[in-house]
Every structure is written in structure tokens, then in C-alpha cells.
Amino acid sequence: AKRVDFRGAEIGDPEWIWELNRCQDFPLLTAAWLVSGDDRYADAAADRLDSWIEGHPPGRGIAWSNGFEASVRAISLAVALDALRGSAHLPPERAERTLLSLWQHARWIELGRSTGSSANNHTIGELVGLVAIGCLAPELADSPGFVERGLAGLEHEVDLQIRSDGTSVEQAFGYHIFVIDLLLVATAVLDAVGHPLPNRIRAALGRSGDALWAQIGENELEPTYGDSDVSRAIILDGDERRTGRAVACAIAARLGHAKAARTAGALDATGYWLFGKNGAARFDALERACGPGSVTLRDGGLTILRRGAARVTLDHGPHGHLSIGAHAHADALRLDVSYGRHELVVDPGVGSYVQRKLREAFRSTGFHATVDVDGKSSSTPGGPFLWTTHAPAELMFESVEGGLVLAAHRGYSRLPDPVAHTRAVALLDDESIVMLDRLEGRGSHRYSQRWPLHPSLQLDSISSRAVALKGETNGLIIAFVASHKMDVATAFGGDEPLAGFWSERLESVVPSLLISADVEASGPVHIGALLVLYRGDVAPCADIELDIEDNVTRVRVAAEGAGAVVDVRFAPPRVSVTRNLDAPPSTPRLSVGRGAASA
């Protein structure tokens, strides 16, 4: 199996074969049997268990190509064994074959551990696989050792991979959900055999619950930053994917976590299967925490601003895990905007793992709501799951109560003429959003402020200074201003270059609008944007002006007759807002420096 070359796109994508060989239908079939009493489900589970073991001798074929895949499959096999044990569906000879296979899985996991720069969610999965085998196959003489080594590794890894604010070091929300799911399975199998849950694992789940609460408010959609292949540790329900709300439900049921309960809303089937009647009673008895409001997750580098139904997220975090940053995207200073359950300015999603052109595009800077410099990404790609340089980002100022944040990154310092990017964001009381980018380089560069939009938004109108967009029940206006000549452009399903696409899940790609405000100039460049969210058929008027002085850049905005001034200072860093001013004149104007003006 180790000799199987599965990395070339010309031979296809191994992901689908791996997922089939995770055998996650086995636990689902046994769950159906336990609920219904219908022996057909148990017969199907037992027959498939036998068939898989017979058809996949250890170390042969792509199903055995790495320890991680063996570990996820081992969870399924161990749970099926535990469910069928003692029934007529698992006679002694069948049980012996299954136990032998689980021992072989454990040995394969231990011989093929993910280490070094690849020690990410795969490492967590491998360790949980060992714990599941050790707990649910006690007949094996090596089971106590599997549990001991698995837990020792997990206690070490959870502190490395889940930060103190509860975010994942991989900078990929989908993989954080997967890691939580794995840890919940480990917790459930430990509970099943009366083994105490180590404090570090308990704490990691608790702070993950805090991070989920911060990122997913009531009636809000879940974030989608970074990679995701919607992997699950175990399938015990009919849901298409495991969500942040679902794992929050299980955290609340097991730990009595009030914030996670607020995020979850209600107990789901998998939460009940994992933690039973006691978990359900604990969940129901919880007094829910209040909603998250605006918050900064400092370790993960996320500031989430909320006003009414508007949620604005600025990414100012590190770039992925360890040296390769495998599942991170080049999205430093990315801005995502949603309005209730409507996504507006979006992370583009994952795209593809094996289609090279899609892979390169979907994790590039140009596909994200940030600024692309000279057509290059802020971090340098070195392969499909490798970055050779990382864009270090820094939070410079924030006032979540005031809806204000200022951050910078130095990813473009690697250019022959280095460029520094600083971004200020203000979420105003009327739910409009003001954003200012400052790009500092000496020579001439091509700057492109990007706005990837959800496919539900259609282009209504476009001018040299603004775009109007319509959704099913709401709309969005983006008005632009710049310190130099600016072009506003759109892309929709473009092929050369690839631009204007959105991906709901791995290997699923649809066209969507990409708006860009493009400037080619030398010296410090400022590009501002005003986003006005609205409901109904009539778009409001919106305008934005820019005044650049020695120590402050002043952004004046107006929408529907109400105005505000956002002052951005870069040294010392600070953002402030004066609201409810008279609206600026309807004729757009731009003043640069002292007394200089251009239309």
C-alpha cells in the first residue's frame, strides 16, 4: 500500500475511494438495528464487515495507504463490533476476524503515524483510532497500551492544535469541526468503558466550544475559511455533513457547556448516541449563555463585528499550522460579510484538491476578499498542500464595542519592492460597513481590492464608482473611492484567468460574481469601500469620499441622507467614528493631500 502513487491528478482523486473505505455505513446500520430491532440492518452491517476484511488484507491497496485512513476506518469497525457483540449476528469466528483486523489496524496506525510538518488533524485522527480500538476491543492483549499511548499523544496534541482561545491552528474551520468530532468520539468511548476523560482533552473541547460560540451567532451561517473536505469521525445520523452547531451540541451534552448549548440550539441524534440519556438530561438542564455580540479571538486572529443582523469578520491571524500550512489559504486581512442567514461577501470555499488549476485559484489571494498585489498571493504556494512563505498578520487596534478594527500583514515584504498592507474596518450603527486599505510601496504596483460574492447575488448595475447587487430578499451596494485612478470591474465564471467562482464543498464549483477595484500606482495607495446592506426593491443612495492628510486618513460616507466620518491613524494605530453628520454631497469628490483635488 505504501507504494501506491495516489498523488497524481491524472490517475484520479483518491479521496472518494478513501471515504468509501472508512466504512462509515457500519455504525449507521448498527444504530438503525438498535433503534428499530429490524435484523436486516444488523445482517447488512455484519456482512459488510466480513466482506471488507476479506477483501482488504492488511497493507494491500489504497485503503491501507496511510495510518490516518486506517484510524478513521478503525473507529467504524470498533463501534460496529461493540454494537453487534453478543448477538447472533456476530458469532465467535466473525468476532475473532474483526478483533484480528482491529489489531492489524492499530499496528498499521502506529507504524504510519503522521509526524513533523504533517502532524495536523491526521495525527489527532490516528490517536483517536488507537483509543477507540483499545476501549472497544478489550479482548486484545495490547488494548491497554493502545489506550495509554493514544491518550498520551492526544493530551500533547490538543494543546498544540487547539489554541487558548479555542481556534484551530490549521486556520480551516471545516478541519476544526473534524478535530472536535474526533475528540468527542474519543470521549464517548472512554465514557463507555468508565475511563476518566483527561483534563487536557476536556479543556480543549471546552475552549473549542467557546470559539464556536464566538463565530456562530443565533440565525447565522457558519464560517467557511480555509480547506474542508467535510470529513466525519463517525456517522450516526442522516445529516449530510457534521456542522459547527452539531459538534457544539455534543460538547454541551458532555461538558454542560452553556455557550456551546447556545450555539447548538437543540440536541441532535449524534449527540444523543455519543452521550446518551445523561448527556440529554445535562443538555436540557443547561441555562443558555447570551449571544456572542462582537468579539476578537486573538490567537486565531479573527475579529467578528455584529450590528443587528450584520456580521463582519476580519482575518488577521497566522497562516496555518507548522511550516507547510497545508489547509490554510492566502487570505490575510480577508473580510467576510453576512446578513442574517444570507451570505454576501464570502470566502470562496475549497474548490478542489486534485484539479491543479482550481486548487491554485481557490486558495489564492485573488479569490478572497482582500487585496491582491501584482497578481501574486500574500503567501507563496509551493504545492497543493504546501506554502513556502507565510503572510504574518498583526492586529493593530480594535474596539469591538465601537465596531472598529485595524490590522496589517507583511506577506508582500518578499517582493523586490516590498509592499505593506493595512486594513481598517468600521461597522456603523446603521449596519453599513466602511473599509479602507492602505498599500505602501515605493515603486509602481497593481493593486486589486477583491470582493467575492455569494452566487445568490446578481449584478443590478455598475458604474465607475459603485456596484449594486440584488439577492432574493436583500441587496448590497458597494461604493468605492481611491487615492489614484481606479477601475471597477466584474468577473463571473471567467476562465483566463480563473475568476468568479464559489465552492460549497470539495469538488463542487459554481460561477459567482467577483467585483474588483483596481489601481496601478506608485507610493502609498488608499482604496476605500462603503458597503450598504438593504432589504426591499429600492437601493438606497450611497457615497464615499477620501481625505488624506499627514497623520490621518479620513473617510466620509453617506447613505440615505445619514453620514459618518471614519478617521484612520496608522501611527499610533487608531480608528474612530463620528456619526450622524450631515451627509456629504451627492456629487462624488476626492481630495488628496493638502488642497489637491481630482474628480
Coordinates of C-alpha atoms in Angstrom, one line a residue:
A1 CA 0.0 0.0 0.0
K2 CA 2.8 2.4 0.7
R3 CA 4.0 2.1 -2.9
V4 CA 0.7 3.2 -4.3
D5 CA 1.2 6.6 -6.0
F6 CA -2.1 8.3 -5.4
R7 CA -0.9 11.9 -5.7
G8 CA -1.2 12.5 -9.4
A9 CA -4.4 14.0 -10.7
E10 CA -4.0 12.0 -13.9
I11 CA -5.0 8.9 -12.1
G12 CA -7.9 10.4 -10.3
D13 CA -8.8 11.6 -6.8
P14 CA -8.2 9.0 -4.0
E15 CA -10.4 10.9 -1.6
W16 CA -13.6 9.2 -2.8
I17 CA -12.0 5.7 -2.5
W18 CA -10.7 6.5 0.9
E19 CA -14.1 7.8 2.1
L20 CA -15.8 4.6 1.0
N21 CA -13.2 2.6 2.8
R22 CA -13.8 4.4 6.0
C23 CA -16.8 2.0 6.3
Q24 CA -18.9 4.7 8.0
D25 CA -22.1 2.9 6.9
F26 CA -21.3 0.2 9.5
P27 CA -22.1 2.2 12.6
L28 CA -25.1 3.7 11.0
L29 CA -26.5 0.3 10.1
T30 CA -26.0 -1.0 13.7
A31 CA -27.6 2.2 15.1
A32 CA -30.7 1.5 12.8
W33 CA -30.8 -2.0 14.1
L34 CA -30.6 -1.0 17.8
V35 CA -33.4 1.6 17.3
S36 CA -35.7 -0.5 15.1
G37 CA -35.0 -4.0 16.1
D38 CA -35.0 -4.9 12.4
D39 CA -32.4 -7.7 11.9
R40 CA -31.8 -6.7 8.3
Y41 CA -29.8 -3.8 9.4
A42 CA -27.6 -5.9 11.7
D43 CA -27.2 -8.6 9.0
A44 CA -26.1 -5.9 6.5
A45 CA -23.6 -4.4 8.9
A46 CA -22.1 -7.8 9.8
D47 CA -22.0 -9.0 6.1
R48 CA -20.2 -5.7 5.1
L49 CA -17.8 -6.1 8.0
D50 CA -16.9 -9.6 6.8
S51 CA -16.7 -8.6 3.2
W52 CA -14.4 -5.6 3.8
I53 CA -12.0 -7.6 6.0
E54 CA -11.8 -10.4 3.5
G55 CA -11.3 -8.1 0.5
H56 CA -8.7 -5.8 2.0
P57 CA -5.8 -7.8 3.5
P58 CA -3.5 -5.6 5.7
G59 CA -1.1 -3.4 3.8
R60 CA -2.6 -4.1 0.4
G61 CA -4.3 -1.5 -1.7
I62 CA -5.1 2.2 -1.4
A63 CA -7.3 1.7 1.7
W64 CA -4.1 1.0 3.6
S65 CA -2.0 3.8 2.1
N66 CA -1.6 5.7 5.4
G67 CA -2.2 5.4 9.1
F68 CA -4.8 8.1 9.1
E69 CA -7.3 6.3 6.8
A70 CA -6.8 3.2 8.9
S71 CA -7.6 5.1 12.0
V72 CA -10.9 6.6 10.8
R73 CA -11.9 3.2 9.5
A74 CA -10.9 1.6 12.8
I75 CA -13.5 3.8 14.6
S76 CA -16.2 2.4 12.4
L77 CA -15.1 -1.2 12.8
A78 CA -14.7 -0.9 16.5
V79 CA -18.2 0.7 17.0
A80 CA -19.8 -2.0 14.8
L81 CA -18.1 -4.7 16.8
D82 CA -19.2 -3.2 20.1
A83 CA -22.8 -2.9 18.9
L84 CA -23.0 -6.5 17.5
R85 CA -21.0 -8.2 20.3
G86 CA -23.0 -10.9 22.0
S87 CA -25.7 -11.1 19.2
A88 CA -26.3 -13.9 16.7
H89 CA -25.1 -11.5 14.0
L90 CA -21.5 -11.8 15.4
P91 CA -20.7 -15.4 16.1
P92 CA -17.3 -16.2 17.6
E93 CA -15.4 -16.8 14.4
R94 CA -16.7 -13.5 12.9
A95 CA -15.8 -11.7 16.2
E96 CA -12.3 -13.1 16.0
R97 CA -11.8 -12.0 12.5
T98 CA -12.9 -8.5 13.4
L99 CA -10.7 -8.4 16.5
L100 CA -7.7 -9.5 14.4
S101 CA -8.4 -6.8 11.9
L102 CA -8.6 -4.2 14.6
W103 CA -5.3 -5.3 16.0
Q104 CA -3.8 -5.0 12.5
H105 CA -5.3 -1.5 12.1
A106 CA -3.7 -0.4 15.4
R107 CA -0.3 -1.7 14.4
W108 CA -0.6 0.0 11.0
I109 CA -1.6 3.2 12.7
E110 CA 1.4 3.1 15.0
L111 CA 3.8 2.3 12.2
G112 CA 2.5 5.0 9.9
R113 CA 2.0 8.0 12.2
S114 CA 1.8 11.5 10.7
T115 CA 4.8 13.4 12.1
G116 CA 6.8 16.5 11.6
S117 CA 5.2 19.1 9.4
S118 CA 2.3 16.8 8.5
A119 CA 1.2 16.5 12.2
N120 CA -2.2 18.1 11.8
N121 CA -5.7 16.7 12.1
H122 CA -4.3 13.4 10.8
T123 CA -2.3 13.0 14.0
I124 CA -5.5 13.6 16.1
G125 CA -7.3 11.0 14.0
E126 CA -4.6 8.4 14.4
L127 CA -4.6 8.8 18.1
V128 CA -8.3 8.6 18.4
G129 CA -8.3 5.5 16.3
L130 CA -5.9 3.9 18.8
V131 CA -8.2 4.9 21.8
A132 CA -11.3 3.5 20.0
I133 CA -9.6 0.2 19.4
G134 CA -8.2 -0.1 22.9
C135 CA -11.6 0.8 24.5
L136 CA -13.9 -1.2 22.3
A137 CA -11.8 -4.3 21.7
P138 CA -10.7 -5.1 25.3
E139 CA -10.2 -8.8 24.2
L140 CA -6.9 -7.7 22.6
A141 CA -3.9 -8.1 24.9
D142 CA -2.4 -4.8 23.5
S143 CA -5.6 -2.8 24.1
P144 CA -4.4 -1.1 27.4
G145 CA -1.3 0.0 25.6
F146 CA -3.3 1.4 22.7
V147 CA -5.4 3.5 25.1
E148 CA -2.4 4.7 27.1
R149 CA -0.4 5.7 24.1
G150 CA -3.4 7.2 22.3
L151 CA -4.3 9.3 25.3
A152 CA -0.8 10.4 25.9
G153 CA -0.5 11.6 22.3
L154 CA -3.9 13.3 22.4
E155 CA -3.0 15.2 25.6
H156 CA 0.1 16.5 23.9
E157 CA -1.6 17.3 20.5
V158 CA -4.7 19.1 21.7
D159 CA -2.5 21.8 23.4
L160 CA -0.6 22.2 20.1
Q161 CA -3.6 22.2 17.7
I162 CA -6.3 24.0 19.7
R163 CA -5.2 27.4 20.8
S164 CA -6.0 29.1 24.1
D165 CA -8.9 30.9 22.5
G166 CA -10.3 27.7 21.1
T167 CA -9.5 28.2 17.5
S168 CA -7.6 25.6 15.4
V169 CA -4.0 26.2 14.3
E170 CA -4.9 24.9 10.8
Q171 CA -6.9 28.1 10.1
A172 CA -9.5 26.0 8.4
F173 CA -12.9 25.9 10.1
G174 CA -14.0 22.6 8.5
Y175 CA -11.0 20.8 9.9
H176 CA -11.6 22.3 13.3
I177 CA -15.0 20.7 13.2
F178 CA -13.5 17.4 12.2
V179 CA -10.9 17.5 15.1
I180 CA -13.7 18.3 17.6
D181 CA -15.7 15.4 16.2
L182 CA -12.8 13.1 16.7
L183 CA -12.2 14.2 20.3
L184 CA -15.9 13.7 21.0
V185 CA -15.7 10.1 19.8
A186 CA -12.6 9.6 22.0
T187 CA -14.6 11.0 24.9
A188 CA -17.6 8.8 24.2
V189 CA -15.6 5.5 24.0
L190 CA -13.7 6.4 27.2
D191 CA -17.1 7.0 28.9
A192 CA -18.4 3.7 27.6
V193 CA -15.7 1.8 29.5
G194 CA -15.6 4.0 32.6
H195 CA -12.2 5.5 31.8
P196 CA -11.8 9.1 33.1
L197 CA -11.5 11.9 30.5
P198 CA -8.1 13.5 30.7
N199 CA -8.3 17.2 31.8
R200 CA -6.4 18.4 28.7
I201 CA -8.9 16.9 26.3
R202 CA -11.8 18.2 28.4
A203 CA -10.3 21.7 28.4
A204 CA -9.6 21.5 24.6
L205 CA -13.3 20.7 24.0
G206 CA -14.4 23.4 26.3
R207 CA -12.4 26.2 24.7
S208 CA -13.4 24.9 21.2
G209 CA -17.0 25.4 22.4
D210 CA -16.1 29.0 23.3
A211 CA -14.7 29.6 19.8
L212 CA -17.8 28.1 18.1
W213 CA -20.0 30.3 20.2
A214 CA -17.9 33.4 19.2
Q215 CA -18.1 32.6 15.5
I216 CA -21.7 31.3 15.1
G217 CA -24.4 33.6 16.5
E218 CA -28.1 32.9 16.5
N219 CA -29.5 32.6 13.0
E220 CA -26.0 33.0 11.5
L221 CA -24.4 30.7 8.9
E222 CA -21.2 29.0 9.7
P223 CA -17.8 30.3 8.6
T224 CA -16.1 28.5 5.7
Y225 CA -12.5 29.8 5.8
G226 CA -9.6 27.5 4.8
D227 CA -9.9 24.0 3.4
S228 CA -12.7 21.5 4.2
D229 CA -13.5 18.0 2.9
V230 CA -16.5 17.6 5.3
S231 CA -14.8 14.5 6.9
R232 CA -16.6 13.0 9.9
A233 CA -15.3 10.9 12.7
I234 CA -18.4 8.7 12.8
I235 CA -21.8 8.7 11.1
L236 CA -24.8 8.0 13.4
D237 CA -27.4 10.2 11.8
G238 CA -28.9 11.1 8.4
D239 CA -27.3 14.5 8.2
E240 CA -25.3 15.3 5.1
R241 CA -22.4 16.8 7.0
R242 CA -21.2 17.5 10.5
T243 CA -21.6 21.1 11.4
G244 CA -20.3 23.5 14.0
R245 CA -23.7 23.6 15.6
A246 CA -23.8 19.8 15.7
V247 CA -20.4 19.4 17.5
A248 CA -21.4 22.3 19.8
C249 CA -24.4 20.2 20.7
A250 CA -22.3 17.2 21.8
I251 CA -19.9 19.5 23.7
A252 CA -22.8 20.9 25.6
A253 CA -24.3 17.4 26.3
R254 CA -21.0 16.1 27.6
L255 CA -19.5 19.1 29.4
G256 CA -22.5 21.1 30.4
H257 CA -21.2 24.0 28.3
A258 CA -23.6 26.9 28.3
K259 CA -22.1 28.7 25.3
A260 CA -22.0 25.6 23.2
A261 CA -25.6 24.9 24.1
R262 CA -26.5 28.4 22.9
T263 CA -24.7 27.7 19.6
A264 CA -26.3 24.3 19.2
G265 CA -29.9 25.3 19.8
A266 CA -31.2 21.7 20.2
L267 CA -29.9 18.2 20.9
D268 CA -29.3 16.2 17.7
A269 CA -29.1 12.4 17.1
T270 CA -25.4 12.1 17.2
G271 CA -25.1 14.0 20.4
Y272 CA -27.6 11.6 22.0
W273 CA -25.8 8.5 20.6
L274 CA -22.5 9.7 21.9
F275 CA -23.6 10.7 25.4
G276 CA -26.9 9.0 26.0
K277 CA -29.6 9.9 28.4
N278 CA -27.2 11.5 30.9
G279 CA -26.0 13.8 28.1
A280 CA -29.5 14.6 27.0
A281 CA -30.5 15.5 30.6
R282 CA -27.4 17.6 31.0
F283 CA -28.2 19.4 27.8
D284 CA -31.8 20.1 28.6
A285 CA -30.9 21.4 32.1
L286 CA -28.4 23.9 30.8
E287 CA -29.2 27.6 31.1
R288 CA -28.0 29.0 27.8
A289 CA -25.4 31.7 27.6
C290 CA -26.2 35.0 26.0
G291 CA -25.3 35.6 22.3
P292 CA -21.7 36.4 21.4
G293 CA -22.0 40.0 20.2
S294 CA -18.8 41.5 18.8
V295 CA -15.7 39.6 19.8
T296 CA -12.0 39.2 18.9
L297 CA -10.3 35.7 19.0
R298 CA -6.8 37.0 19.4
D299 CA -4.9 33.7 19.0
G300 CA -6.8 32.7 15.9
G301 CA -6.7 36.3 14.5
L302 CA -10.4 36.8 14.0
T303 CA -12.4 39.9 14.8
I304 CA -16.1 39.5 14.4
L305 CA -18.2 42.6 14.5
R306 CA -22.0 42.5 14.8
R307 CA -24.8 45.1 14.5
G308 CA -28.4 44.0 14.1
A309 CA -28.3 41.2 11.5
A310 CA -24.9 42.1 10.1
R311 CA -21.8 40.1 10.8
V312 CA -18.4 41.2 9.6
T313 CA -15.3 39.1 10.1
L314 CA -11.8 40.3 9.6
D315 CA -9.0 37.7 9.4
H316 CA -5.7 39.0 11.0
G317 CA -4.4 35.6 12.1
P318 CA -1.4 33.4 11.5
H319 CA -1.1 31.4 8.3
G320 CA -1.9 27.8 9.0
H321 CA -0.1 25.1 11.0
L322 CA 3.6 24.4 11.1
S323 CA 5.9 25.1 8.2
I324 CA 3.6 23.8 5.4
G325 CA 0.3 25.4 6.5
A326 CA -1.4 22.7 4.5
H327 CA -5.0 23.6 4.8
A328 CA -4.7 27.4 5.1
H329 CA -5.5 29.9 2.3
A330 CA -3.6 33.1 1.3
D331 CA -6.4 35.2 2.8
A332 CA -4.6 37.6 5.1
L333 CA -6.9 40.5 6.0
R334 CA -9.9 38.7 4.4
L335 CA -13.3 40.4 5.1
D336 CA -16.4 38.2 5.1
V337 CA -19.9 39.8 5.4
S338 CA -23.2 38.1 6.1
Y339 CA -26.7 39.5 6.9
G340 CA -28.7 37.1 9.0
R341 CA -28.8 33.8 7.1
H342 CA -27.7 35.4 3.8
E343 CA -24.1 35.3 2.8
L344 CA -22.9 38.4 0.9
V345 CA -19.2 38.8 0.7
V346 CA -17.9 35.2 1.0
D347 CA -14.9 33.1 1.4
P348 CA -14.8 31.2 -1.9
G349 CA -14.6 27.7 -0.3
V350 CA -12.2 24.9 -1.0
G351 CA -12.7 24.2 -4.7
S352 CA -10.6 21.1 -5.4
Y353 CA -7.7 19.1 -4.0
V354 CA -6.6 17.4 -7.3
Q355 CA -7.6 19.7 -10.1
R356 CA -4.5 21.8 -10.1
K357 CA -5.9 25.0 -11.7
L358 CA -8.8 25.0 -9.3
R359 CA -6.6 24.2 -6.3
E360 CA -4.2 27.1 -7.1
A361 CA -7.1 29.6 -7.7
F362 CA -9.3 28.8 -4.7
R363 CA -6.6 29.2 -2.1
S364 CA -5.0 32.3 -3.8
T365 CA -5.3 35.8 -2.5
G366 CA -7.2 36.9 -5.6
F367 CA -10.1 34.6 -4.8
H368 CA -10.6 36.2 -1.3
A369 CA -12.0 39.5 -0.1
T370 CA -8.6 41.2 0.5
V371 CA -6.0 42.9 -1.8
D372 CA -4.0 41.2 -4.4
V373 CA -0.7 42.8 -5.3
D374 CA 0.8 42.3 -8.8
G375 CA -1.3 39.2 -9.3
K376 CA 0.6 37.4 -6.5
S377 CA -0.7 35.7 -3.4
S378 CA 0.2 37.1 0.1
S379 CA 1.7 33.7 0.9
T380 CA 3.8 31.7 -1.6
P381 CA 2.4 28.4 -2.7
G382 CA 4.8 25.5 -3.0
G383 CA 2.4 22.7 -3.9
P384 CA -1.2 21.7 -3.4
F385 CA -0.7 21.4 0.4
L386 CA 2.4 23.5 0.9
W387 CA 3.2 27.2 1.4
T388 CA 6.8 28.2 1.2
T389 CA 6.3 31.7 2.7
H390 CA 3.6 32.7 5.2
A391 CA 2.0 36.2 5.4
P392 CA 2.4 37.3 9.1
A393 CA -0.6 39.4 10.1
E394 CA -1.0 41.7 13.1
L395 CA -3.9 43.2 15.0
M396 CA -3.0 46.9 15.5
F397 CA -6.2 48.3 17.1
E398 CA -9.6 47.1 17.9
S399 CA -12.7 48.3 19.7
V400 CA -15.4 45.6 19.4
E401 CA -17.8 47.8 21.3
G402 CA -17.3 50.5 18.7
G403 CA -17.3 48.2 15.8
L404 CA -13.8 49.1 14.8
V405 CA -10.7 47.1 13.9
L406 CA -7.3 47.9 12.2
A407 CA -4.8 45.2 11.1
A408 CA -1.9 44.7 8.8
H409 CA 0.1 42.0 7.1
R410 CA 3.6 41.8 5.6
G411 CA 3.2 39.0 3.2
Y412 CA 4.3 41.2 0.3
S413 CA 7.6 42.2 2.0
R414 CA 9.2 39.4 -0.1
L415 CA 8.7 41.4 -3.3
P416 CA 11.7 43.1 -4.8
D417 CA 9.9 46.4 -3.9
P418 CA 8.2 45.4 -0.6
V419 CA 4.6 46.3 0.0
A420 CA 2.8 46.6 3.4
H421 CA -0.9 46.2 3.5
T422 CA -3.0 47.8 6.3
R423 CA -6.8 47.5 6.5
A424 CA -9.3 49.4 8.7
V425 CA -12.9 48.3 9.1
A426 CA -15.8 50.1 10.8
L427 CA -19.3 48.6 11.2
L428 CA -21.6 51.5 11.7
D429 CA -24.8 51.7 13.7
D430 CA -27.0 51.5 10.6
E431 CA -25.2 48.2 9.6
S432 CA -23.3 49.8 6.8
I433 CA -19.6 48.9 6.6
V434 CA -16.6 51.2 5.9
M435 CA -13.3 49.8 4.8
L436 CA -10.0 51.4 4.0
D437 CA -6.9 49.7 2.6
R438 CA -3.5 51.4 2.7
L439 CA -0.8 49.9 0.4
E440 CA 2.7 51.1 1.0
G441 CA 5.4 50.5 -1.6
R442 CA 8.0 52.7 -3.3
G443 CA 7.6 51.6 -6.9
S444 CA 4.6 51.1 -9.1
H445 CA 2.3 48.1 -8.3
R446 CA -1.0 46.7 -9.5
Y447 CA -3.4 46.6 -6.5
S448 CA -6.7 44.8 -6.8
Q449 CA -9.2 45.1 -3.9
R450 CA -11.3 41.9 -4.3
W451 CA -15.0 41.3 -3.4
P452 CA -16.1 37.6 -4.0
L453 CA -19.9 37.4 -3.7
H454 CA -22.3 34.6 -2.9
P455 CA -24.0 33.1 -6.0
S456 CA -27.4 34.3 -4.8
L457 CA -26.3 37.9 -5.6
Q458 CA -27.0 39.2 -9.1
L459 CA -25.4 42.3 -10.6
D460 CA -28.1 45.0 -10.8
S461 CA -26.0 48.0 -12.0
I462 CA -22.4 49.1 -12.2
S463 CA -20.6 52.5 -12.6
S464 CA -17.1 53.7 -12.4
R465 CA -17.5 54.2 -8.6
A466 CA -20.1 51.6 -7.4
V467 CA -21.9 48.4 -8.0
A468 CA -25.5 47.5 -6.9
L469 CA -26.3 43.8 -6.3
K470 CA -29.7 42.1 -5.7
G471 CA -30.4 38.9 -3.8
E472 CA -33.7 37.1 -3.2
T473 CA -34.8 39.3 -0.3
N474 CA -31.9 41.7 0.2
G475 CA -29.4 43.8 -1.6
L476 CA -25.9 45.2 -1.3
I477 CA -24.3 48.4 -2.6
I478 CA -20.5 48.7 -2.7
A479 CA -19.3 52.2 -3.4
F480 CA -15.5 52.8 -4.0
V481 CA -13.0 55.6 -3.7
A482 CA -9.2 55.6 -4.2
S483 CA -6.3 58.0 -4.0
H484 CA -5.3 57.3 -7.6
K485 CA -7.1 56.4 -10.8
M486 CA -9.3 53.4 -10.2
D487 CA -11.2 50.9 -12.4
V488 CA -14.1 48.9 -11.1
A489 CA -14.5 45.5 -12.9
T490 CA -16.5 42.3 -12.6
A491 CA -15.9 38.6 -13.3
F492 CA -18.3 35.8 -13.5
G493 CA -17.1 32.3 -14.2
G494 CA -14.1 33.5 -16.1
D495 CA -11.5 31.0 -17.4
E496 CA -8.5 33.1 -18.4
P497 CA -7.6 33.9 -15.7
L498 CA -9.8 31.8 -13.5
A499 CA -12.1 34.2 -11.6
G500 CA -15.6 34.5 -10.3
F501 CA -16.4 31.1 -8.7
W502 CA -17.7 29.7 -5.4
S503 CA -17.4 26.3 -3.9
E504 CA -20.0 24.9 -1.4
R505 CA -18.0 21.8 -0.8
L506 CA -15.0 19.9 -2.2
E507 CA -15.1 19.3 -6.0
S508 CA -18.2 21.4 -6.3
V509 CA -17.8 24.7 -8.1
V510 CA -20.3 27.2 -9.5
P511 CA -19.9 30.7 -11.1
S512 CA -20.4 33.7 -8.8
L513 CA -19.7 37.4 -9.1
L514 CA -16.3 38.8 -8.3
I515 CA -16.0 42.6 -8.0
S516 CA -12.6 44.3 -8.1
A517 CA -11.4 47.9 -7.5
D518 CA -8.1 48.1 -9.4
V519 CA -5.4 50.7 -9.0
E520 CA -1.9 50.8 -10.6
A521 CA 0.3 53.4 -9.0
S522 CA 3.4 54.1 -7.0
G523 CA 3.9 55.3 -3.5
P524 CA 1.2 54.9 -0.8
V525 CA -2.1 54.0 -2.3
H526 CA -5.5 54.1 -0.5
I527 CA -8.6 52.2 -1.6
G528 CA -11.8 52.7 0.3
A529 CA -15.2 51.0 0.1
L530 CA -18.6 51.5 1.6
L531 CA -21.0 48.6 1.9
V532 CA -24.6 49.3 2.4
L533 CA -26.9 46.3 3.1
Y534 CA -30.6 46.8 2.4
R535 CA -33.9 45.0 2.1
G536 CA -36.6 45.6 -0.4
D537 CA -36.6 46.5 -4.1
V538 CA -35.2 50.1 -4.0
A539 CA -31.5 50.5 -3.5
P540 CA -30.5 53.5 -1.3
C541 CA -28.1 56.2 -2.3
A542 CA -24.5 55.6 -1.1
D543 CA -21.4 57.8 -1.4
I544 CA -17.8 57.7 -0.1
E545 CA -15.1 60.4 0.0
L546 CA -11.4 60.2 1.0
D547 CA -9.2 62.9 2.6
I548 CA -5.6 62.1 3.1
E549 CA -3.6 64.3 5.5
D550 CA -0.2 63.9 7.1
N551 CA -1.2 61.8 10.1
V552 CA -4.8 60.7 9.4
T553 CA -6.8 59.3 6.5
R554 CA -10.4 60.5 6.7
V555 CA -13.2 58.5 5.1
R556 CA -16.6 60.4 4.7
V557 CA -19.6 58.3 3.9
A558 CA -23.3 58.8 3.4
A559 CA -26.3 56.5 2.8
E560 CA -29.9 57.6 2.7
G561 CA -29.1 61.0 4.0
A562 CA -27.2 59.9 7.1
G563 CA -23.4 60.5 7.2
A564 CA -20.4 59.5 9.2
V565 CA -16.7 60.2 9.2
V566 CA -14.2 57.4 9.9
D567 CA -10.7 58.6 10.9
V568 CA -7.9 56.1 10.4
R569 CA -4.5 56.8 12.0
F570 CA -1.6 54.5 11.3
A571 CA 0.9 55.8 13.8
P572 CA -0.1 55.3 16.5
P573 CA -2.8 53.0 15.1
R574 CA -6.3 54.0 15.8
V575 CA -9.7 54.1 14.2
S576 CA -12.5 56.4 15.3
V577 CA -16.0 57.3 14.0
T578 CA -18.1 60.4 14.2
R579 CA -21.7 59.5 13.4
N580 CA -24.9 61.3 12.4
L581 CA -23.2 64.1 10.5
D582 CA -24.7 65.8 7.6
A583 CA -24.4 63.6 4.5
P584 CA -21.6 64.6 2.1
P585 CA -22.8 66.0 -1.2
S586 CA -24.3 63.6 -3.8
T587 CA -21.6 64.6 -6.4
P588 CA -18.6 62.3 -5.7
R589 CA -15.4 64.1 -5.0
L590 CA -12.0 63.0 -3.8
S591 CA -9.4 65.2 -2.1
V592 CA -5.8 64.0 -1.8
G593 CA -3.2 65.8 0.3
R594 CA -3.5 69.4 1.1
G595 CA -5.6 71.3 -1.4
A596 CA -5.1 68.9 -4.2
A597 CA -8.3 67.5 -5.8
S598 CA -9.4 65.2 -8.5
A599 CA -12.8 64.0 -9.6

